[in-house]
mmCIF file of C-alpha atoms in Angstrom:
data_model
loop_
_atom_site.group_PDB
_atom_site.id
_atom_site.type_symbol
_atom_site.label_atom_id
_atom_site.label_comp_id
_atom_site.label_asym_id
_atom_site.label_seq_id
_atom_site.Cartn_x
_atom_site.Cartn_y
_atom_site.Cartn_z
ATOM 1 C CA MET A 1 -10.143 -2.959 -11.827
ATOM 2 C CA ARG A 2 -10.582 -6.172 -13.822
ATOM 3 C CA TRP A 3 -9.157 -8.907 -11.647
ATOM 4 C CA GLN A 4 -11.679 -11.765 -11.295
ATOM 5 C CA GLY A 5 -10.698 -14.970 -13.050
ATOM 6 C CA ARG A 6 -7.160 -13.809 -13.795
ATOM 7 C CA ARG A 7 -3.802 -15.384 -12.968
ATOM 8 C CA GLY A 8 -2.576 -15.159 -9.401
ATOM 9 C CA SER A 9 0.992 -15.063 -8.152
ATOM 10 C CA ASP A 10 2.943 -18.067 -6.899
ATOM 11 C CA ASN A 11 4.930 -15.792 -4.589
ATOM 12 C CA ILE A 12 2.391 -15.825 -1.756
ATOM 13 C CA GLU A 13 3.259 -17.133 1.712
ATOM 14 C CA ASP A 14 -0.055 -17.807 3.421
ATOM 15 C CA ARG A 15 0.122 -17.685 7.233
ATOM 16 C CA ARG A 16 -3.522 -16.860 7.853
ATOM 17 C CA ARG A 17 -4.361 -20.186 9.529
ATOM 18 C CA MET A 18 -1.200 -20.451 11.599
ATOM 19 C CA GLY A 19 -2.753 -19.080 14.776
ATOM 20 C CA VAL A 20 0.388 -17.191 15.756
ATOM 21 C CA GLY A 21 -1.565 -14.835 17.929
ATOM 22 C CA ARG A 22 -4.232 -12.237 18.175
ATOM 23 C CA ALA A 23 -4.502 -8.588 19.030
ATOM 24 C CA GLY A 24 -4.336 -7.748 22.688
ATOM 25 C CA GLY A 25 -3.090 -5.100 25.069
ATOM 26 C CA LEU A 26 0.327 -3.702 24.275
ATOM 27 C CA GLY A 27 3.148 -3.759 26.740
ATOM 28 C CA LEU A 28 6.021 -1.316 26.358
ATOM 29 C CA GLY A 29 7.978 -3.690 24.126
ATOM 30 C CA GLY A 30 4.998 -4.317 21.885
ATOM 31 C CA MET A 31 4.287 -0.610 21.540
ATOM 32 C CA LEU A 32 7.915 0.043 20.602
ATOM 33 C CA ALA A 33 7.753 -2.702 17.954
ATOM 34 C CA VAL A 34 4.610 -1.165 16.477
ATOM 35 C CA LEU A 35 6.140 2.306 16.439
ATOM 36 C CA ALA A 36 9.397 1.058 14.936
ATOM 37 C CA ILE A 37 7.705 -0.718 12.055
ATOM 38 C CA SER A 38 5.308 2.133 11.385
ATOM 39 C CA TYR A 39 8.108 4.699 11.571
ATOM 40 C CA PHE A 40 10.606 2.988 9.312
ATOM 41 C CA LEU A 41 8.598 0.839 6.898
ATOM 42 C CA GLY A 42 4.825 0.686 6.709
ATOM 43 C CA ILE A 43 1.835 2.932 6.331
ATOM 44 C CA ASP A 44 1.805 4.986 9.498
ATOM 45 C CA ILE A 45 -1.587 4.496 11.109
ATOM 46 C CA THR A 46 -0.304 4.751 14.681
ATOM 47 C CA PRO A 47 -2.175 8.075 15.166
ATOM 48 C CA MET A 48 -5.360 5.978 15.034
ATOM 49 C CA LEU A 49 -4.322 3.606 17.824
ATOM 50 C CA ASN A 50 -5.692 5.816 20.613
ATOM 51 C CA GLY A 51 -3.429 4.120 23.107
ATOM 52 C CA GLY A 52 -4.277 0.605 21.945
ATOM 53 C CA GLY A 53 -2.287 -1.855 19.929
ATOM 54 C CA SER A 54 -1.403 -5.460 19.622
ATOM 55 C CA SER A 55 1.014 -8.043 20.879
ATOM 56 C CA ILE A 56 1.696 -11.644 20.033
ATOM 57 C CA SER A 57 -0.074 -14.239 22.099
ATOM 58 C CA GLN A 58 -0.452 -17.924 21.409
ATOM 59 C CA GLY A 59 -3.770 -19.029 19.986
ATOM 60 C CA GLY A 60 -5.500 -21.748 18.037
ATOM 61 C CA GLU A 61 -6.081 -21.945 14.323
ATOM 62 C CA VAL A 62 -7.484 -18.736 12.874
ATOM 63 C CA GLU A 63 -10.689 -18.894 10.842
ATOM 64 C CA VAL A 64 -10.364 -17.814 7.218
ATOM 65 C CA THR A 65 -13.717 -16.546 5.985
ATOM 66 C CA GLU A 66 -15.034 -16.379 2.444
ATOM 67 C CA ALA A 67 -14.371 -12.628 2.475
ATOM 68 C CA ASP A 68 -10.798 -13.294 3.590
ATOM 69 C CA GLN A 69 -10.338 -15.724 0.739
ATOM 70 C CA GLN A 70 -11.679 -13.310 -1.847
ATOM 71 C CA ALA A 71 -9.369 -10.598 -0.551
ATOM 72 C CA ALA A 72 -6.430 -13.015 -0.738
ATOM 73 C CA GLU A 73 -7.287 -13.873 -4.336
ATOM 74 C CA PHE A 74 -7.412 -10.171 -5.158
ATOM 75 C CA VAL A 75 -3.987 -9.638 -3.582
ATOM 76 C CA SER A 76 -2.577 -12.609 -5.481
ATOM 77 C CA VAL A 77 -3.816 -11.258 -8.832
ATOM 78 C CA THR A 78 -2.531 -7.759 -8.032
ATOM 79 C CA LEU A 79 0.851 -9.176 -7.042
ATOM 80 C CA ALA A 80 0.974 -11.128 -10.316
ATOM 81 C CA ASP A 81 0.264 -7.876 -12.161
ATOM 82 C CA THR A 82 3.180 -6.173 -10.394
ATOM 83 C CA GLU A 83 5.448 -9.073 -11.366
ATOM 84 C CA GLU A 84 4.478 -8.850 -15.039
ATOM 85 C CA VAL A 85 4.670 -5.067 -15.186
ATOM 86 C CA TRP A 86 7.932 -4.629 -13.293
ATOM 87 C CA SER A 87 9.609 -7.440 -15.233
ATOM 88 C CA GLY A 88 8.784 -5.582 -18.446
ATOM 89 C CA VAL A 89 9.759 -2.180 -17.069
ATOM 90 C CA PHE A 90 13.094 -3.388 -15.681
ATOM 91 C CA GLN A 91 13.929 -4.977 -19.019
ATOM 92 C CA SER A 92 12.841 -2.061 -21.209
ATOM 93 C CA GLN A 93 14.028 0.821 -19.024
ATOM 94 C CA LEU A 94 17.001 -0.683 -17.193
ATOM 95 C CA GLY A 95 18.053 -3.633 -19.337
ATOM 96 C CA ARG A 96 18.055 -6.013 -16.384
ATOM 97 C CA PRO A 97 15.767 -8.644 -14.831
ATOM 98 C CA TYR A 98 13.357 -7.985 -11.971
ATOM 99 C CA ASN A 99 13.366 -10.337 -8.982
ATOM 100 C CA PRO A 100 9.774 -10.608 -7.679
ATOM 101 C CA VAL A 101 8.937 -10.050 -4.033
ATOM 102 C CA THR A 102 7.235 -12.590 -1.767
ATOM 103 C CA LEU A 103 4.054 -11.392 -0.062
ATOM 104 C CA VAL A 104 3.112 -12.807 3.348
ATOM 105 C CA LEU A 105 -0.617 -12.968 4.067
ATOM 106 C CA PHE A 106 -1.500 -13.140 7.754
ATOM 107 C CA LYS A 107 -4.420 -12.557 10.099
ATOM 108 C CA GLN A 108 -4.147 -10.620 13.344
ATOM 109 C CA VAL A 109 -0.429 -10.984 14.143
ATOM 110 C CA THR A 110 2.678 -12.614 12.729
ATOM 111 C CA GLN A 111 6.434 -12.250 13.046
ATOM 112 C CA SER A 112 8.984 -10.813 10.653
ATOM 113 C CA PRO A 113 12.726 -10.088 10.913
ATOM 114 C CA CYS A 114 11.724 -6.402 11.109
ATOM 115 C CA GLY A 115 9.515 -7.005 14.156
ATOM 116 C CA ASN A 116 5.977 -8.113 14.864
ATOM 117 C CA ALA A 117 3.423 -7.471 12.134
ATOM 118 C CA SER A 118 -0.152 -6.627 13.077
ATOM 119 C CA GLY A 119 -3.145 -4.621 11.985
ATOM 120 C CA ALA A 120 -1.729 -1.724 14.014
ATOM 121 C CA THR A 121 1.332 -1.389 11.795
ATOM 122 C CA GLY A 122 -0.430 -1.597 8.448
ATOM 123 C CA PRO A 123 1.130 -3.369 5.450
ATOM 124 C CA PHE A 124 4.906 -3.019 5.187
ATOM 125 C CA TYR A 125 7.964 -4.216 3.311
ATOM 126 C CA CYS A 126 10.762 -5.821 5.331
ATOM 127 C CA PRO A 127 14.124 -5.484 3.547
ATOM 128 C CA LEU A 128 15.734 -8.027 5.887
ATOM 129 C CA ASP A 129 13.850 -10.917 4.258
ATOM 130 C CA LYS A 130 12.624 -9.015 1.170
ATOM 131 C CA LYS A 131 8.973 -9.762 1.875
ATOM 132 C CA VAL A 132 5.796 -7.696 2.009
ATOM 133 C CA TYR A 133 3.564 -8.339 5.053
ATOM 134 C CA LEU A 134 -0.159 -7.745 4.715
ATOM 135 C CA ASP A 135 -3.274 -8.500 6.750
ATOM 136 C CA THR A 136 -6.180 -8.078 4.335
ATOM 137 C CA ASP A 137 -8.241 -6.665 7.209
ATOM 138 C CA PHE A 138 -6.324 -3.460 6.485
ATOM 139 C CA PHE A 139 -8.516 -3.065 3.408
ATOM 140 C CA VAL A 140 -11.522 -2.921 5.752
ATOM 141 C CA THR A 141 -9.743 -0.262 7.821
ATOM 142 C CA LEU A 142 -8.904 1.617 4.640
ATOM 143 C CA GLN A 143 -12.536 1.652 3.564
ATOM 144 C CA ARG A 144 -14.461 2.032 6.817
ATOM 145 C CA GLN A 145 -12.154 4.136 8.982
ATOM 146 C CA MET A 146 -10.194 6.038 6.364
ATOM 147 C CA GLY A 147 -12.858 6.426 3.682
ATOM 148 C CA ALA A 148 -10.761 4.944 0.880
ATOM 149 C CA GLY A 149 -12.757 2.086 -0.589
ATOM 150 C CA GLY A 150 -12.596 0.368 -3.964
ATOM 151 C CA ASP A 151 -10.545 -2.364 -5.581
ATOM 152 C CA PHE A 152 -7.941 -0.012 -6.946
ATOM 153 C CA ALA A 153 -7.458 1.713 -3.605
ATOM 154 C CA ALA A 154 -6.495 -1.718 -2.265
ATOM 155 C CA ALA A 155 -4.337 -2.359 -5.345
ATOM 156 C CA TYR A 156 -2.530 0.929 -4.680
ATOM 157 C CA VAL A 157 -1.665 -0.276 -1.168
ATOM 158 C CA VAL A 158 -0.177 -3.504 -2.564
ATOM 159 C CA ALA A 159 1.629 -1.640 -5.345
ATOM 160 C CA HIS A 160 3.099 0.841 -2.851
ATOM 161 C CA GLU A 161 4.636 -1.918 -0.741
ATOM 162 C CA VAL A 162 5.930 -3.715 -3.837
ATOM 163 C CA ALA A 163 7.444 -0.375 -4.859
ATOM 164 C CA HIS A 164 9.581 -0.509 -1.711
ATOM 165 C CA HIS A 165 10.921 -3.816 -3.016
ATOM 166 C CA VAL A 166 11.612 -2.109 -6.343
ATOM 167 C CA GLN A 167 13.593 0.518 -4.414
ATOM 168 C CA ASP A 168 15.442 -2.315 -2.702
ATOM 169 C CA GLU A 169 16.199 -3.941 -6.059
ATOM 170 C CA LEU A 170 17.571 -0.606 -7.298
ATOM 171 C CA GLY A 171 19.798 -0.254 -4.218
ATOM 172 C CA ILE A 172 18.026 2.922 -3.124
ATOM 173 C CA LEU A 173 16.365 1.641 0.043
ATOM 174 C CA SER A 174 19.515 0.314 1.712
ATOM 175 C CA GLN A 175 21.521 3.456 0.897
ATOM 176 C CA VAL A 176 18.902 5.810 2.287
ATOM 177 C CA ASN A 177 18.218 3.716 5.382
ATOM 178 C CA ASP A 178 21.969 3.621 6.115
ATOM 179 C CA ILE A 179 22.012 7.422 6.038
ATOM 180 C CA ARG A 180 18.897 7.599 8.207
ATOM 181 C CA GLN A 181 20.510 5.480 10.890
ATOM 182 C CA ARG A 182 23.325 8.030 11.154
ATOM 183 C CA SER A 183 21.011 11.038 11.080
ATOM 184 C CA GLY A 184 19.078 13.017 13.626
ATOM 185 C CA GLU A 185 15.322 12.662 13.889
ATOM 186 C CA ALA A 186 14.402 15.590 11.645
ATOM 187 C CA GLU A 187 16.727 14.542 8.815
ATOM 188 C CA SER A 188 15.678 10.911 9.165
ATOM 189 C CA ASN A 189 12.022 11.870 8.896
ATOM 190 C CA ALA A 190 12.714 14.012 5.834
ATOM 191 C CA LEU A 191 14.481 11.109 4.112
ATOM 192 C CA SER A 192 11.645 8.772 5.036
ATOM 193 C CA VAL A 193 9.198 11.141 3.337
ATOM 194 C CA ARG A 194 11.270 11.014 0.148
ATOM 195 C CA ILE A 195 11.363 7.206 0.276
ATOM 196 C CA GLU A 196 7.592 7.011 0.656
ATOM 197 C CA LEU A 197 6.852 9.589 -2.022
ATOM 198 C CA GLN A 198 9.114 7.747 -4.439
ATOM 199 C CA ALA A 199 7.168 4.556 -3.676
ATOM 200 C CA ASP A 200 3.957 6.460 -4.447
ATOM 201 C CA CYS A 201 5.443 7.617 -7.746
ATOM 202 C CA LEU A 202 6.557 4.086 -8.608
ATOM 203 C CA SER A 203 3.032 2.897 -7.797
ATOM 204 C CA GLY A 204 1.755 5.391 -10.345
ATOM 205 C CA ALA A 205 4.303 4.188 -12.897
ATOM 206 C CA TRP A 206 3.086 0.639 -12.293
ATOM 207 C CA ALA A 207 -0.524 1.733 -12.854
ATOM 208 C CA ASN A 208 0.446 3.431 -16.120
ATOM 209 C CA ASN A 209 2.139 0.307 -17.449
ATOM 210 C CA ALA A 210 -0.632 -1.968 -16.183
ATOM 211 C CA ALA A 211 -3.162 0.114 -18.093
ATOM 212 C CA GLN A 212 -1.104 -0.084 -21.274
ATOM 213 C CA THR A 213 0.069 -3.698 -21.185
ATOM 214 C CA LEU A 214 -2.623 -5.506 -19.201
ATOM 215 C CA GLY A 215 -5.694 -3.404 -19.914
ATOM 216 C CA THR A 216 -7.004 -3.987 -16.394
ATOM 217 C CA ILE A 217 -7.555 -0.356 -15.366
ATOM 218 C CA GLU A 218 -11.171 0.793 -15.489
ATOM 219 C CA GLN A 219 -12.783 4.218 -15.311
ATOM 220 C CA GLY A 220 -12.614 5.542 -11.768
ATOM 221 C CA ASP A 221 -9.669 3.365 -10.695
ATOM 222 C CA ILE A 222 -7.098 6.145 -10.650
ATOM 223 C CA ALA A 223 -9.508 8.355 -8.691
ATOM 224 C CA GLU A 224 -9.717 5.569 -6.072
ATOM 225 C CA ALA A 225 -5.921 5.456 -5.801
ATOM 226 C CA MET A 226 -5.679 9.236 -5.544
ATOM 227 C CA ASN A 227 -8.317 9.232 -2.806
ATOM 228 C CA ALA A 228 -6.418 6.536 -0.896
ATOM 229 C CA ALA A 229 -3.187 8.530 -1.220
ATOM 230 C CA ALA A 230 -4.983 11.532 0.254
ATOM 231 C CA LYS A 231 -6.456 9.573 3.160
ATOM 232 C CA ILE A 232 -3.067 8.231 4.303
ATOM 233 C CA GLY A 233 -1.159 11.500 4.152
ATOM 234 C CA ASP A 234 0.596 12.340 7.418
ATOM 235 C CA ASP A 235 -1.263 15.632 7.803
ATOM 236 C CA THR A 236 -4.653 13.991 7.244
ATOM 237 C CA LEU A 237 -3.948 11.112 9.635
ATOM 238 C CA GLN A 238 -2.773 13.468 12.368
ATOM 239 C CA ARG A 239 -5.699 15.826 11.841
ATOM 240 C CA ASN A 240 -8.212 12.961 11.906
ATOM 241 C CA ALA A 241 -6.642 11.747 15.147
ATOM 242 C CA GLY A 242 -7.407 15.136 16.714
ATOM 243 C CA ARG A 243 -3.844 16.395 16.487
ATOM 244 C CA ARG A 244 -2.371 19.479 14.926
ATOM 245 C CA PRO A 245 -0.228 18.396 11.932
ATOM 246 C CA MET A 246 3.457 18.535 12.835
ATOM 247 C CA PRO A 247 5.536 18.603 9.621
ATOM 248 C CA ASP A 248 8.778 17.686 11.419
ATOM 249 C CA SER A 249 7.153 14.419 12.481
ATOM 250 C CA PHE A 250 5.960 13.476 8.987
ATOM 251 C CA THR A 251 7.452 10.221 7.683
ATOM 252 C CA HIS A 252 5.306 9.579 4.586
ATOM 253 C CA GLY A 253 4.375 12.992 3.191
ATOM 254 C CA THR A 254 1.267 15.115 3.082
ATOM 255 C CA SER A 255 -1.882 14.112 1.246
ATOM 256 C CA GLU A 256 -1.094 16.608 -1.505
ATOM 257 C CA GLN A 257 2.433 15.279 -1.907
ATOM 258 C CA ARG A 258 1.327 11.659 -2.051
ATOM 259 C CA GLN A 259 -1.294 12.430 -4.684
ATOM 260 C CA ARG A 260 1.101 14.561 -6.722
ATOM 261 C CA TRP A 261 3.862 11.963 -6.852
ATOM 262 C CA PHE A 262 1.447 9.142 -7.673
ATOM 263 C CA ALA A 263 0.127 11.303 -10.515
ATOM 264 C CA GLU A 264 3.690 12.012 -11.700
ATOM 265 C CA GLY A 265 4.427 8.305 -11.952
ATOM 266 C CA PHE A 266 1.139 7.599 -13.678
ATOM 267 C CA LYS A 267 1.726 10.376 -16.212
ATOM 268 C CA SER A 268 5.181 9.142 -17.246
ATOM 269 C CA GLY A 269 5.225 5.428 -16.498
ATOM 270 C CA ARG A 270 8.975 5.703 -16.007
ATOM 271 C CA ILE A 271 11.285 4.933 -13.091
ATOM 272 C CA ASP A 272 13.507 7.931 -13.809
ATOM 273 C CA ALA A 273 10.544 10.280 -13.310
ATOM 274 C CA CYS A 274 10.407 9.208 -9.670
ATOM 275 C CA ASP A 275 13.617 10.776 -8.375
ATOM 276 C CA THR A 276 12.372 12.334 -5.153
ATOM 277 C CA PHE A 277 15.913 12.712 -3.803
ATOM 278 C CA ASN A 278 17.294 15.259 -6.276
ATOM 279 C CA THR A 279 14.530 17.822 -6.237
ATOM 280 C CA ASN A 280 13.679 20.745 -4.004
ATOM 281 C CA ASP A 281 10.034 20.530 -5.014
ATOM 282 C CA ILE A 282 9.118 17.593 -2.826
#
């Protein structure tokens, strides 16, 4: 992915030096916050917690390393790419403007209206303040623990969370979450899977349009995104955590589903190709 030396986004809220807190032992309330965020919004990496977690504790200023800064610059450029692409797509395909999302960069722990954000929850979109929350250390987790390295694997993570904002802009996210709140666990999980797979498809549509309009996609980039999609499938995460995959508990979709819907979006480049709610072939 060609990103060095390119324009970054102005819609970054940098909290990395705020010293809100650091990871520590989870009490019951902290564990529930982690589970709630992972269940409803972010990439579900709770199977990897092994009983650990994080909670907010007061601390001093957090050190921002050179690696942190480079990762932040990468996120800023990727976010700018999503702004340019989705503005064009909304205008050409929907005839309406796109309102960009704000992305909050943090280290260790921060707060959001949707609950505490930490490395345990993974990146997530909070519809209550319409912001994406991301600790760039997740990219290290993605590469070292999940085996999904590469610039475009990280770009896919950013694009997926921005895609939740796109769903919010389209009115899809609020409608589905309203239904989920009135549903039993199994139905709620099934709807969550469709939300996440649609976000994967929209990520693919973004990649298609970025390749055509920005020319930033290089050979091997899509393979990196497909590999990342496979590594964060519910079945793969549960299997790697030593558990038998339990389809009724899936909230994001299997590895195969996540790859297939990303590929569908990348093939078409269109929003209307990403209707995961009116198909039996999920």
